[in-house]
Amino acid sequence: MESKNKNDLLQKFSQLEQPLLDEILAQSTIKRLEEGEEALRTGQYIKSTVLLSKGLLKVYREDEEGNEFLMYYLEPGNACALSMMCTARDEQSQIRVKAVDESDIILIPSHLSELWLAKYKSWHNFVIASYRQRFEELLQTLDSIAFKGLDERLIFYLKRHLKVSGKEVKLSHQQIAHELSSSREVISRLLKKLEQTGAVTLHRNYIEVHDLDLV
Amino acid sequence: MESKNKNDLLQKFSQLEQPLLDEILAQSTIKRLEEGEEALRTGQYIKSTVLLSKGLLKVYREDEEGNEFLMYYLEPGNACALSMMCTARDEQSQIRVKAVDESDIILIPSHLSELWLAKYKSWHNFVIASYRQRFEELLQTLDSIAFKGLDERLIFYLKRHLKVSGKEVKLSHQQIAHELSSSREVISRLLKKLEQTGAVTLHRNYIEVHDLDLV
DNA sequence: AGTCTTCTGTGATTTTTGTCACAAACAAGT
DNA sequence: ACTTGTTTGTGACAAAAATCACAGAAGACT
């Protein structure tokens, strides 16, 4: 493992105890994902716990007809809670993980991950905390779908997108519509409304966000 | 602990190893929930892992305005995955657990639950399996909300209800509407359609289900 | 400049869902 | 049998969202 990655690891996962970090460095492999590349689903990581040391991953759901919706984003220092849980992937639940930016993921063989639960308190806490956090985010997504209209869901979507990217959303209306499993025209119209309130400024292929709480 | 409960426990959680069952019997308390009574939210079980030995619990989500939707049901032999995860409940996520029938829940102090993860392989597996299973169910719910129209969601709802109760759904249209966070009239109309296809027969306060796959 | 493609804006229309209003059916109790 | 309250059925209407149909704008490429 190159020293660049070592540094990343130490920085991003500083809450883990030193002996554990040493083990991770020694026993895990790193995989670089190019922008747009898909983790999981290739069948090779399913027996691994996945940590993200660099980049940005998006975790989303896809149904038979190709509709999708965003579950949440993973940032460096996060673990893919699903990868911990779904050792015996039974195909039918289509969760996809895609690299938004070029990313480095750390693959920990799941037997080690399990072993460490007992051996390292900090690992145990980390795993539990990861579950919790993802679950909470998933519930927020769920809420917005179940209780809110598309206008509020769009704002929720933009807000979450901002948290992980900059102040600009570099997506076309089409892409946004797809991630909200809606249609392009509807999103365009809603965005237009947002622009009229001064919350955003629309450009081709990106949206400049000023203040989403104006609405 | 009375011997009646001991038997229930042994039966419902037979996948757990004997020494663990002994510990559970010795160290945990049982609480009986009356029909309609709420677990959690009273603040007293938040430091406990909850197992269900008898009855039926429904886990649902509620927003500020009182809208709700069903996440999943828990049957005897199941654990409340949330209770394992949410040791430090931070109020804002409103998950509610309500007894559908009179139920007995087993409260395990969370420090023991943690300890056992390392000590008992079967406990570890049980906990992981619980997470997985609940997560899967939650995703199914999510799918039906995100991708399906209300008609399909209703069918999904009825199907899941059947799995835990009998072949009859003993609920008013109003209650169903509430659990799908829709309105009574709409549910009534959709049910009427289902009746016309021969999938169900409607009665006052209960729905007789024949075959939901007819649709 | 001119051609292409992709993205965005907008009107018109339809479908789905929610709301309002009110009647009929049913059950419970007196 | 007669209130009373709850549940269900329905028509009319409003709102939200999806779909269709095109036109114009912004880049990309010759």
Short mmCIF file of C-alpha atoms (C1' of nucleotides) in Angstrom, two decimals:
data_model
loop_
_atom_site.label_atom_id
_atom_site.label_comp_id
_atom_site.label_asym_id
_atom_site.label_seq_id
_atom_site.Cartn_x
_atom_site.Cartn_y
_atom_site.Cartn_z
CA MET A 1 0.00 0.00 0.00
CA GLU A 2 1.44 3.33 -1.00
CA SER A 3 2.17 5.87 1.66
CA LYS A 4 -0.27 8.33 0.14
CA ASN A 5 -3.05 5.96 0.96
CA LYS A 6 -1.67 5.29 4.38
CA ASN A 7 -1.92 8.93 5.17
CA ASP A 8 -5.43 9.15 3.86
CA LEU A 9 -6.41 6.21 5.94
CA LEU A 10 -4.92 7.55 9.12
CA GLN A 11 -6.58 10.87 8.57
CA LYS A 12 -10.00 9.70 7.59
CA PHE A 13 -10.31 6.96 10.14
CA SER A 14 -8.53 8.52 13.06
CA GLN A 15 -11.23 7.36 15.44
CA LEU A 16 -9.97 3.81 15.04
CA GLU A 17 -7.25 2.62 17.39
CA GLN A 18 -3.71 2.33 16.12
CA PRO A 19 -3.28 -1.47 16.22
CA LEU A 20 -6.45 -1.79 14.20
CA LEU A 21 -5.26 0.70 11.63
CA ASP A 22 -2.07 -1.30 11.35
CA GLU A 23 -4.06 -4.44 10.69
CA ILE A 24 -6.15 -2.69 8.10
CA LEU A 25 -3.04 -1.46 6.35
CA ALA A 26 -1.58 -4.91 6.39
CA GLN A 27 -4.57 -7.01 5.49
CA SER A 28 -6.83 -5.07 3.22
CA THR A 29 -6.59 -4.17 -0.42
CA ILE A 30 -7.35 -0.91 -2.09
CA LYS A 31 -9.33 -0.50 -5.23
CA ARG A 32 -9.49 2.66 -7.23
CA LEU A 33 -12.81 3.44 -8.82
CA GLU A 34 -12.94 5.77 -11.76
CA GLU A 35 -15.61 8.42 -11.98
CA GLY A 36 -18.88 6.71 -12.80
CA GLU A 37 -17.57 3.25 -12.10
CA GLU A 38 -19.70 0.92 -10.11
CA ALA A 39 -18.69 -0.81 -6.91
CA LEU A 40 -20.62 -3.89 -5.86
CA ARG A 41 -22.70 -5.84 -8.35
CA THR A 42 -19.56 -7.16 -9.93
CA GLY A 43 -19.67 -9.91 -7.37
CA GLN A 44 -16.13 -9.53 -6.25
CA TYR A 45 -16.49 -7.35 -3.19
CA ILE A 46 -19.49 -8.99 -1.73
CA LYS A 47 -17.41 -10.76 0.84
CA SER A 48 -15.74 -7.58 1.91
CA THR A 49 -16.42 -4.67 4.13
CA VAL A 50 -15.96 -1.49 2.16
CA LEU A 51 -14.43 1.66 3.57
CA LEU A 52 -14.10 4.83 1.58
CA SER A 53 -10.81 6.65 1.92
CA LYS A 54 -11.06 9.06 -0.96
CA GLY A 55 -13.72 10.32 -3.33
CA LEU A 56 -17.48 10.19 -3.20
CA LEU A 57 -19.86 7.29 -3.58
CA LYS A 58 -23.55 7.40 -4.21
CA VAL A 59 -25.74 4.61 -2.97
CA TYR A 60 -29.02 4.21 -4.73
CA ARG A 61 -31.83 1.87 -5.47
CA GLU A 62 -32.94 0.70 -8.86
CA ASP A 63 -36.03 -1.21 -9.87
CA GLU A 64 -36.76 -3.46 -12.83
CA GLU A 65 -37.77 -0.66 -15.15
CA GLY A 66 -34.62 1.33 -14.56
CA ASN A 67 -36.16 3.83 -12.19
CA GLU A 68 -33.90 4.78 -9.39
CA PHE A 69 -33.70 6.91 -6.31
CA LEU A 70 -30.84 8.10 -4.24
CA MET A 71 -30.47 6.55 -0.81
CA TYR A 72 -27.48 8.52 0.43
CA TYR A 73 -23.94 9.54 -0.30
CA LEU A 74 -20.80 8.12 1.28
CA GLU A 75 -17.87 10.37 2.01
CA PRO A 76 -14.29 9.56 2.97
CA GLY A 77 -14.24 8.13 6.46
CA ASN A 78 -17.53 6.38 5.94
CA ALA A 79 -18.17 2.71 5.63
CA CYS A 80 -20.68 1.10 3.36
CA ALA A 81 -23.04 -0.28 5.96
CA LEU A 82 -24.61 -2.51 3.37
CA SER A 83 -21.41 -4.25 2.53
CA MET A 84 -21.10 -5.26 6.15
CA MET A 85 -24.53 -6.65 6.26
CA CYS A 86 -25.03 -8.23 2.94
CA THR A 87 -22.46 -10.98 2.97
CA ALA A 88 -24.88 -13.34 1.35
CA ARG A 89 -26.21 -11.08 -1.34
CA ASP A 90 -29.33 -12.55 -2.75
CA GLU A 91 -29.46 -10.64 -5.96
CA GLN A 92 -33.05 -9.53 -5.78
CA SER A 93 -32.45 -6.37 -3.81
CA GLN A 94 -30.89 -4.06 -6.29
CA ILE A 95 -28.72 -1.65 -4.43
CA ARG A 96 -26.11 0.05 -6.49
CA VAL A 97 -23.04 1.96 -5.48
CA LYS A 98 -21.43 4.23 -7.99
CA ALA A 99 -18.40 6.47 -7.75
CA VAL A 100 -19.40 10.08 -8.28
CA ASP A 101 -15.78 11.17 -8.32
CA GLU A 102 -12.68 9.06 -8.64
CA SER A 103 -12.57 7.13 -5.39
CA ASP A 104 -10.40 4.78 -3.38
CA ILE A 105 -12.15 2.07 -1.48
CA ILE A 106 -10.59 -0.19 1.11
CA LEU A 107 -11.70 -3.80 0.95
CA ILE A 108 -11.56 -5.69 4.20
CA PRO A 109 -12.19 -9.43 4.05
CA SER A 110 -15.39 -9.99 5.95
CA HIS A 111 -13.98 -12.65 8.22
CA LEU A 112 -11.53 -10.09 9.55
CA SER A 113 -14.22 -7.49 9.92
CA GLU A 114 -16.18 -9.93 12.04
CA LEU A 115 -13.21 -10.91 14.10
CA TRP A 116 -12.41 -7.30 14.85
CA LEU A 117 -15.86 -6.66 16.23
CA ALA A 118 -14.80 -8.57 19.29
CA LYS A 119 -11.15 -7.61 19.24
CA TYR A 120 -11.31 -3.86 18.80
CA LYS A 121 -13.76 -1.76 20.70
CA SER A 122 -13.25 1.11 18.30
CA TRP A 123 -14.16 -1.12 15.36
CA HIS A 124 -17.29 -2.26 17.06
CA ASN A 125 -18.31 1.30 17.76
CA PHE A 126 -17.46 2.33 14.26
CA VAL A 127 -19.61 -0.39 12.73
CA ILE A 128 -22.55 0.33 14.97
CA ALA A 129 -22.24 4.04 14.32
CA SER A 130 -22.14 3.42 10.59
CA TYR A 131 -25.30 1.37 10.68
CA ARG A 132 -27.04 3.99 12.72
CA GLN A 133 -26.02 6.85 10.55
CA ARG A 134 -26.99 5.18 7.29
CA PHE A 135 -30.22 4.03 8.74
CA GLU A 136 -31.04 7.56 9.82
CA GLU A 137 -30.24 8.92 6.40
CA LEU A 138 -32.32 6.27 4.77
CA LEU A 139 -35.21 7.18 7.02
CA GLN A 140 -34.88 10.81 6.04
CA THR A 141 -35.03 9.82 2.41
CA LEU A 142 -38.02 7.68 3.20
CA ASP A 143 -39.75 10.56 4.93
CA SER A 144 -39.24 12.89 2.07
CA ILE A 145 -40.69 10.38 -0.35
CA ALA A 146 -43.58 9.37 1.84
CA PHE A 147 -44.66 12.68 3.26
CA LYS A 148 -43.49 15.43 1.00
CA GLY A 149 -44.48 16.70 -2.39
CA LEU A 150 -42.06 16.68 -5.26
CA ASP A 151 -41.19 20.33 -4.68
CA GLU A 152 -39.91 19.65 -1.17
CA ARG A 153 -38.23 16.46 -2.26
CA LEU A 154 -36.33 18.42 -4.86
CA ILE A 155 -35.14 20.88 -2.23
CA PHE A 156 -34.15 18.00 0.04
CA TYR A 157 -32.27 16.45 -2.83
CA LEU A 158 -30.42 19.64 -3.67
CA LYS A 159 -29.54 20.23 -0.05
CA ARG A 160 -28.07 16.81 0.38
CA HIS A 161 -26.20 17.16 -2.83
CA LEU A 162 -24.68 20.39 -1.62
CA LYS A 163 -23.43 18.81 1.56
CA VAL A 164 -21.16 16.51 -0.41
CA SER A 165 -20.31 18.65 -3.43
CA GLY A 166 -19.71 22.37 -3.63
CA LYS A 167 -22.29 25.12 -3.90
CA GLU A 168 -23.10 24.03 -7.41
CA VAL A 169 -25.08 21.05 -8.56
CA LYS A 170 -23.47 19.85 -11.73
CA LEU A 171 -26.34 17.83 -13.12
CA SER A 172 -28.85 18.19 -15.90
CA HIS A 173 -32.54 18.40 -15.10
CA GLN A 174 -32.87 15.01 -16.71
CA GLN A 175 -30.43 13.42 -14.30
CA ILE A 176 -32.12 14.98 -11.30
CA ALA A 177 -35.49 13.83 -12.53
CA HIS A 178 -34.15 10.33 -12.86
CA GLU A 179 -32.76 10.28 -9.36
CA LEU A 180 -36.08 11.42 -8.00
CA SER A 181 -37.86 9.02 -10.33
CA SER A 182 -39.88 11.84 -11.79
CA SER A 183 -39.89 13.41 -15.22
CA ARG A 184 -37.70 16.09 -16.68
CA GLU A 185 -40.39 18.62 -17.46
CA VAL A 186 -41.70 18.57 -13.93
CA ILE A 187 -38.25 19.12 -12.47
CA SER A 188 -37.57 21.92 -14.94
CA ARG A 189 -40.72 23.68 -13.89
CA LEU A 190 -40.04 23.29 -10.19
CA LEU A 191 -36.50 24.55 -10.65
CA LYS A 192 -37.87 27.54 -12.54
CA LYS A 193 -40.03 28.34 -9.56
CA LEU A 194 -37.03 28.09 -7.28
CA GLU A 195 -35.16 30.46 -9.53
CA GLN A 196 -37.99 32.95 -9.33
CA THR A 197 -37.79 33.00 -5.57
CA GLY A 198 -34.07 33.69 -5.88
CA ALA A 199 -33.03 30.44 -4.24
CA VAL A 200 -31.04 29.25 -7.24
CA THR A 201 -29.78 30.37 -10.61
CA LEU A 202 -30.13 27.95 -13.49
CA HIS A 203 -27.45 27.29 -16.06
CA ARG A 204 -26.90 24.65 -18.63
CA ASN A 205 -25.81 21.47 -16.86
CA TYR A 206 -25.43 23.04 -13.47
CA ILE A 207 -27.42 24.83 -10.86
CA GLU A 208 -26.02 27.59 -8.76
CA VAL A 209 -27.56 27.43 -5.32
CA HIS A 210 -27.87 30.56 -3.23
CA ASP A 211 -30.20 29.75 -0.38
CA LEU A 212 -32.63 26.90 -0.32
CA ASP A 213 -34.24 28.08 2.87
CA LEU A 214 -35.74 31.06 1.11
CA VAL A 215 -38.57 28.83 0.09
CA MET B 1 -39.51 -15.47 34.86
CA GLU B 2 -42.45 -17.85 34.63
CA SER B 3 -42.02 -21.18 32.92
CA LYS B 4 -44.58 -20.28 30.26
CA ASN B 5 -42.28 -17.61 29.03
CA LYS B 6 -39.29 -19.85 29.27
CA ASN B 7 -40.93 -22.23 26.89
CA ASP B 8 -41.85 -19.48 24.50
CA LEU B 9 -38.33 -18.24 24.55
CA LEU B 10 -36.80 -21.61 23.89
CA GLN B 11 -39.19 -22.24 21.06
CA LYS B 12 -38.99 -18.91 19.35
CA PHE B 13 -35.27 -18.45 19.64
CA SER B 14 -34.07 -21.97 19.18
CA GLN B 15 -31.31 -20.85 16.87
CA LEU B 16 -29.50 -19.36 19.85
CA GLU B 17 -27.11 -21.57 21.75
CA GLN B 18 -28.15 -22.94 25.10
CA PRO B 19 -25.75 -21.06 27.38
CA LEU B 20 -26.91 -17.84 25.79
CA LEU B 21 -30.55 -18.71 26.32
CA ASP B 22 -29.73 -19.36 29.95
CA GLU B 23 -28.16 -15.97 30.26
CA ILE B 24 -31.14 -14.34 28.63
CA LEU B 25 -33.47 -16.10 30.98
CA ALA B 26 -31.40 -15.02 33.94
CA GLN B 27 -30.58 -11.46 33.02
CA SER B 28 -33.41 -10.01 31.04
CA THR B 29 -36.84 -8.79 32.02
CA ILE B 30 -40.12 -9.33 30.30
CA LYS B 31 -42.68 -6.72 29.65
CA ARG B 32 -46.19 -7.40 28.56
CA LEU B 33 -47.70 -4.96 26.11
CA GLU B 34 -51.45 -4.70 25.83
CA GLU B 35 -53.06 -4.46 22.44
CA GLY B 36 -52.42 -1.00 21.09
CA GLU B 37 -49.80 -0.18 23.69
CA GLU B 38 -46.66 1.47 22.55
CA ALA B 39 -43.15 0.19 23.13
CA LEU B 40 -40.27 2.62 22.93
CA ARG B 41 -40.88 6.35 23.17
CA THR B 42 -41.53 5.96 26.86
CA GLY B 43 -37.83 6.34 27.30
CA GLN B 44 -37.42 3.30 29.47
CA TYR B 45 -36.32 0.69 26.97
CA ILE B 46 -33.92 2.80 25.05
CA LYS B 47 -30.97 1.15 26.67
CA SER B 48 -32.26 -2.30 25.90
CA THR B 49 -32.30 -4.70 23.06
CA VAL B 50 -35.85 -5.83 22.44
CA LEU B 51 -36.82 -9.35 21.49
CA LEU B 52 -40.37 -10.36 20.77
CA SER B 53 -41.45 -13.67 22.25
CA LYS B 54 -45.20 -13.41 21.78
CA GLY B 55 -47.65 -11.27 19.88
CA LEU B 56 -47.21 -8.88 16.99
CA LEU B 57 -45.55 -5.51 16.80
CA LYS B 58 -45.84 -2.96 14.10
CA VAL B 59 -42.97 -0.59 13.43
CA TYR B 60 -43.89 2.61 11.72
CA ARG B 61 -42.79 6.11 11.03
CA GLU B 62 -44.63 9.25 11.95
CA ASP B 63 -44.00 12.83 10.91
CA GLU B 64 -44.85 16.11 12.58
CA GLU B 65 -48.34 16.34 11.14
CA GLY B 66 -49.32 12.90 12.34
CA ASN B 67 -48.95 11.19 8.99
CA GLU B 68 -47.53 7.75 9.28
CA PHE B 69 -46.48 4.80 7.23
CA LEU B 70 -45.78 1.22 8.08
CA MET B 71 -42.17 0.12 7.99
CA TYR B 72 -42.63 -3.54 8.84
CA TYR B 73 -44.08 -5.98 11.30
CA LEU B 74 -42.20 -7.94 13.94
CA GLU B 75 -43.22 -11.46 14.77
CA PRO B 76 -42.21 -13.75 17.65
CA GLY B 77 -38.60 -14.74 17.24
CA ASN B 78 -37.70 -11.39 15.77
CA ALA B 79 -35.62 -8.68 17.32
CA CYS B 80 -36.22 -5.01 17.00
CA ALA B 81 -33.17 -4.06 15.00
CA LEU B 82 -33.70 -0.45 15.81
CA SER B 83 -33.48 -1.00 19.51
CA MET B 84 -30.04 -2.49 19.01
CA MET B 85 -28.86 0.40 17.02
CA CYS B 86 -30.42 3.37 18.62
CA THR B 87 -28.88 3.32 22.05
CA ALA B 88 -28.48 7.05 21.98
CA ARG B 89 -31.91 7.99 20.76
CA ASP B 90 -31.88 11.51 19.58
CA GLU B 91 -35.56 12.17 19.59
CA GLN B 92 -35.84 13.65 16.13
CA SER B 93 -36.31 10.39 14.29
CA GLN B 94 -39.81 9.38 15.14
CA ILE B 95 -40.01 5.66 14.91
CA ARG B 96 -42.85 4.11 16.77
CA VAL B 97 -43.47 0.54 17.79
CA LYS B 98 -46.95 -0.48 18.71
CA ALA B 99 -48.38 -3.79 19.83
CA VAL B 100 -50.97 -5.00 17.33
CA ASP B 101 -51.93 -7.86 19.58
CA GLU B 102 -51.08 -8.41 23.20
CA SER B 103 -47.35 -9.05 23.18
CA ASP B 104 -44.47 -10.06 25.39
CA ILE B 105 -41.16 -8.39 24.81
CA ILE B 106 -37.85 -9.39 26.30
CA LEU B 107 -35.65 -6.53 27.38
CA ILE B 108 -31.95 -7.19 27.35
CA PRO B 109 -29.70 -4.54 28.85
CA SER B 110 -27.64 -3.23 26.01
CA HIS B 111 -24.30 -3.71 27.71
CA LEU B 112 -25.02 -7.43 27.80
CA SER B 113 -26.16 -7.45 24.23
CA GLU B 114 -22.86 -5.91 23.26
CA LEU B 115 -20.85 -8.27 25.36
CA TRP B 116 -22.57 -11.26 23.83
CA LEU B 117 -21.65 -10.21 20.32
CA ALA B 118 -18.13 -11.35 21.08
CA LYS B 119 -19.02 -14.15 23.45
CA TYR B 120 -21.68 -16.00 21.50
CA LYS B 121 -21.35 -16.67 17.82
CA SER B 122 -25.06 -17.41 17.55
CA TRP B 123 -25.90 -14.03 19.04
CA HIS B 124 -23.64 -12.28 16.62
CA ASN B 125 -25.25 -14.08 13.72
CA PHE B 126 -28.69 -13.39 15.07
CA VAL B 127 -28.04 -9.69 15.36
CA ILE B 128 -26.54 -9.43 11.91
CA ALA B 129 -29.39 -11.44 10.42
CA SER B 130 -31.90 -9.20 12.13
CA TYR B 131 -30.33 -6.09 10.72
CA ARG B 132 -30.28 -7.59 7.30
CA GLN B 133 -33.82 -8.76 7.34
CA ARG B 134 -35.24 -5.48 8.60
CA PHE B 135 -33.18 -3.55 6.17
CA GLU B 136 -34.49 -5.65 3.31
CA GLU B 137 -38.05 -5.16 4.42
CA LEU B 138 -37.52 -1.47 4.78
CA LEU B 139 -36.15 -1.35 1.27
CA GLN B 140 -39.20 -3.14 -0.04
CA THR B 141 -41.40 -0.58 1.63
CA LEU B 142 -39.23 2.11 0.16
CA ASP B 143 -39.56 0.62 -3.29
CA SER B 144 -43.29 0.45 -3.14
CA ILE B 145 -43.48 4.09 -2.10
CA ALA B 146 -40.91 5.33 -4.56
CA PHE B 147 -41.81 3.36 -7.65
CA LYS B 148 -45.39 2.23 -7.39
CA GLY B 149 -48.74 3.92 -7.63
CA LEU B 150 -51.15 3.86 -4.75
CA ASP B 151 -53.01 0.90 -6.21
CA GLU B 152 -49.95 -1.31 -6.09
CA ARG B 153 -48.94 0.04 -2.73
CA LEU B 154 -52.32 -0.95 -1.39
CA ILE B 155 -51.88 -4.47 -2.68
CA PHE B 156 -48.39 -4.62 -1.22
CA TYR B 157 -49.80 -3.43 2.07
CA LEU B 158 -52.56 -6.01 2.11
CA LYS B 159 -50.16 -8.78 1.21
CA ARG B 160 -47.80 -7.95 3.99
CA HIS B 161 -50.67 -7.67 6.38
CA LEU B 162 -51.82 -11.12 5.43
CA LYS B 163 -48.46 -12.63 6.13
CA VAL B 164 -48.71 -11.72 9.78
CA SER B 165 -52.47 -11.93 10.37
CA GLY B 166 -54.95 -14.34 8.92
CA LYS B 167 -56.68 -14.18 5.57
CA GLU B 168 -58.71 -11.21 6.75
CA VAL B 169 -57.62 -7.66 7.20
CA LYS B 170 -59.45 -6.34 10.20
CA LEU B 171 -59.08 -2.67 9.55
CA SER B 172 -61.30 0.15 8.40
CA HIS B 173 -60.56 1.94 5.18
CA GLN B 174 -59.68 4.95 7.27
CA GLN B 175 -56.96 3.07 9.15
CA ILE B 176 -55.48 1.69 5.97
CA ALA B 177 -55.49 5.12 4.40
CA HIS B 178 -53.68 6.46 7.41
CA GLU B 179 -50.99 3.81 7.27
CA LEU B 180 -50.41 4.56 3.62
CA SER B 181 -50.65 8.27 4.36
CA SER B 182 -53.40 8.66 1.82
CA SER B 183 -57.06 9.53 2.21
CA ARG B 184 -60.02 7.38 3.01
CA GLU B 185 -62.02 8.02 -0.14
CA VAL B 186 -59.16 7.03 -2.38
CA ILE B 187 -58.59 3.78 -0.53
CA SER B 188 -62.30 3.03 -0.60
CA ARG B 189 -62.36 3.46 -4.35
CA LEU B 190 -59.28 1.35 -4.93
CA LEU B 191 -60.66 -1.38 -2.70
CA LYS B 192 -63.89 -1.26 -4.65
CA LYS B 193 -61.93 -1.88 -7.81
CA LEU B 194 -60.18 -4.82 -6.20
CA GLU B 195 -63.55 -6.18 -5.20
CA GLN B 196 -64.76 -5.93 -8.79
CA THR B 197 -61.84 -8.02 -9.99
CA GLY B 198 -62.77 -10.61 -7.38
CA ALA B 199 -59.55 -10.25 -5.43
CA VAL B 200 -61.29 -9.29 -2.21
CA THR B 201 -64.69 -8.99 -0.63
CA LEU B 202 -65.41 -5.89 1.41
CA HIS B 203 -67.17 -5.88 4.73
CA ARG B 204 -67.56 -3.40 7.48
CA ASN B 205 -64.27 -3.17 9.38
CA TYR B 206 -62.67 -6.06 7.64
CA ILE B 207 -61.60 -7.17 4.22
CA GLU B 208 -61.78 -10.73 3.08
CA VAL B 209 -58.89 -11.44 0.76
CA HIS B 210 -59.19 -14.12 -1.88
CA ASP B 211 -56.30 -13.65 -4.25
CA LEU B 212 -54.30 -10.51 -4.62
CA ASP B 213 -52.40 -11.79 -7.62
CA LEU B 214 -55.53 -11.66 -9.75
CA VAL B 215 -54.76 -8.04 -10.40
"C1'" DA C 1 -20.83 30.04 -40.42
"C1'" DG C 2 -23.42 25.91 -40.44
"C1'" DT C 3 -24.76 21.38 -38.64
"C1'" DC C 4 -25.80 18.29 -34.70
"C1'" DT C 5 -26.82 17.07 -30.42
"C1'" DT C 6 -28.15 17.84 -25.95
"C1'" DC C 7 -30.41 20.60 -22.73
"C1'" DT C 8 -34.05 23.69 -21.33
"C1'" DG C 9 -38.68 26.20 -21.47
"C1'" DT C 10 -43.63 26.01 -22.01
"C1'" DG C 11 -48.32 25.13 -23.40
"C1'" DA C 12 -51.99 21.65 -23.69
"C1'" DT C 13 -53.83 17.43 -22.05
"C1'" DT C 14 -54.42 13.18 -19.10
"C1'" DT C 15 -53.87 10.51 -15.10
"C1'" DT C 16 -53.54 10.10 -10.39
"C1'" DT C 17 -54.44 11.58 -5.97
"C1'" DG C 18 -56.55 14.51 -2.58
"C1'" DT C 19 -60.62 17.24 -0.90
"C1'" DC C 20 -65.42 18.48 -0.14
"C1'" DA C 21 -70.09 17.37 0.43
"C1'" DC C 22 -73.50 14.37 1.49
"C1'" DA C 23 -76.17 9.99 1.48
"C1'" DA C 24 -76.72 5.33 2.71
"C1'" DA C 25 -75.47 1.29 5.55
"C1'" DC C 26 -74.29 -0.67 9.73
"C1'" DA C 27 -73.55 -1.36 14.66
"C1'" DA C 28 -74.27 -0.14 19.63
"C1'" DG C 29 -76.88 1.34 23.18
"C1'" DT C 30 -80.87 3.07 25.32
"C1'" DA D 1 -87.75 1.07 17.49
"C1'" DC D 2 -85.02 5.24 17.76
"C1'" DT D 3 -81.16 7.90 18.36
"C1'" DT D 4 -76.17 8.24 17.77
"C1'" DG D 5 -71.79 7.46 15.96
"C1'" DT D 6 -68.97 5.22 12.79
"C1'" DT D 7 -68.06 3.28 8.40
"C1'" DT D 8 -68.61 3.06 3.53
"C1'" DG D 9 -70.12 4.70 -1.25
"C1'" DT D 10 -70.04 8.31 -4.74
"C1'" DG D 11 -70.24 12.43 -7.44
"C1'" DA D 12 -68.05 16.80 -8.32
"C1'" DC D 13 -64.06 19.37 -8.17
"C1'" DA D 14 -59.09 20.84 -7.20
"C1'" DA D 15 -54.32 19.97 -7.11
"C1'" DA D 16 -50.15 17.47 -8.23
"C1'" DA D 17 -47.62 15.09 -11.33
"C1'" DA D 18 -46.87 12.67 -15.76
"C1'" DT D 19 -47.01 12.84 -20.72
"C1'" DC D 20 -46.99 14.81 -25.31
"C1'" DA D 21 -45.52 18.03 -28.51
"C1'" DC D 22 -42.44 21.46 -29.97
"C1'" DA D 23 -39.51 25.47 -29.99
"C1'" DG D 24 -35.58 27.81 -28.75
"C1'" DA D 25 -30.64 27.94 -26.58
"C1'" DA D 26 -26.14 26.40 -25.64
"C1'" DG D 27 -22.31 23.72 -26.75
"C1'" DA D 28 -19.55 20.67 -29.71
"C1'" DC D 29 -17.64 19.73 -34.15
"C1'" DT D 30 -16.69 20.34 -38.73
#
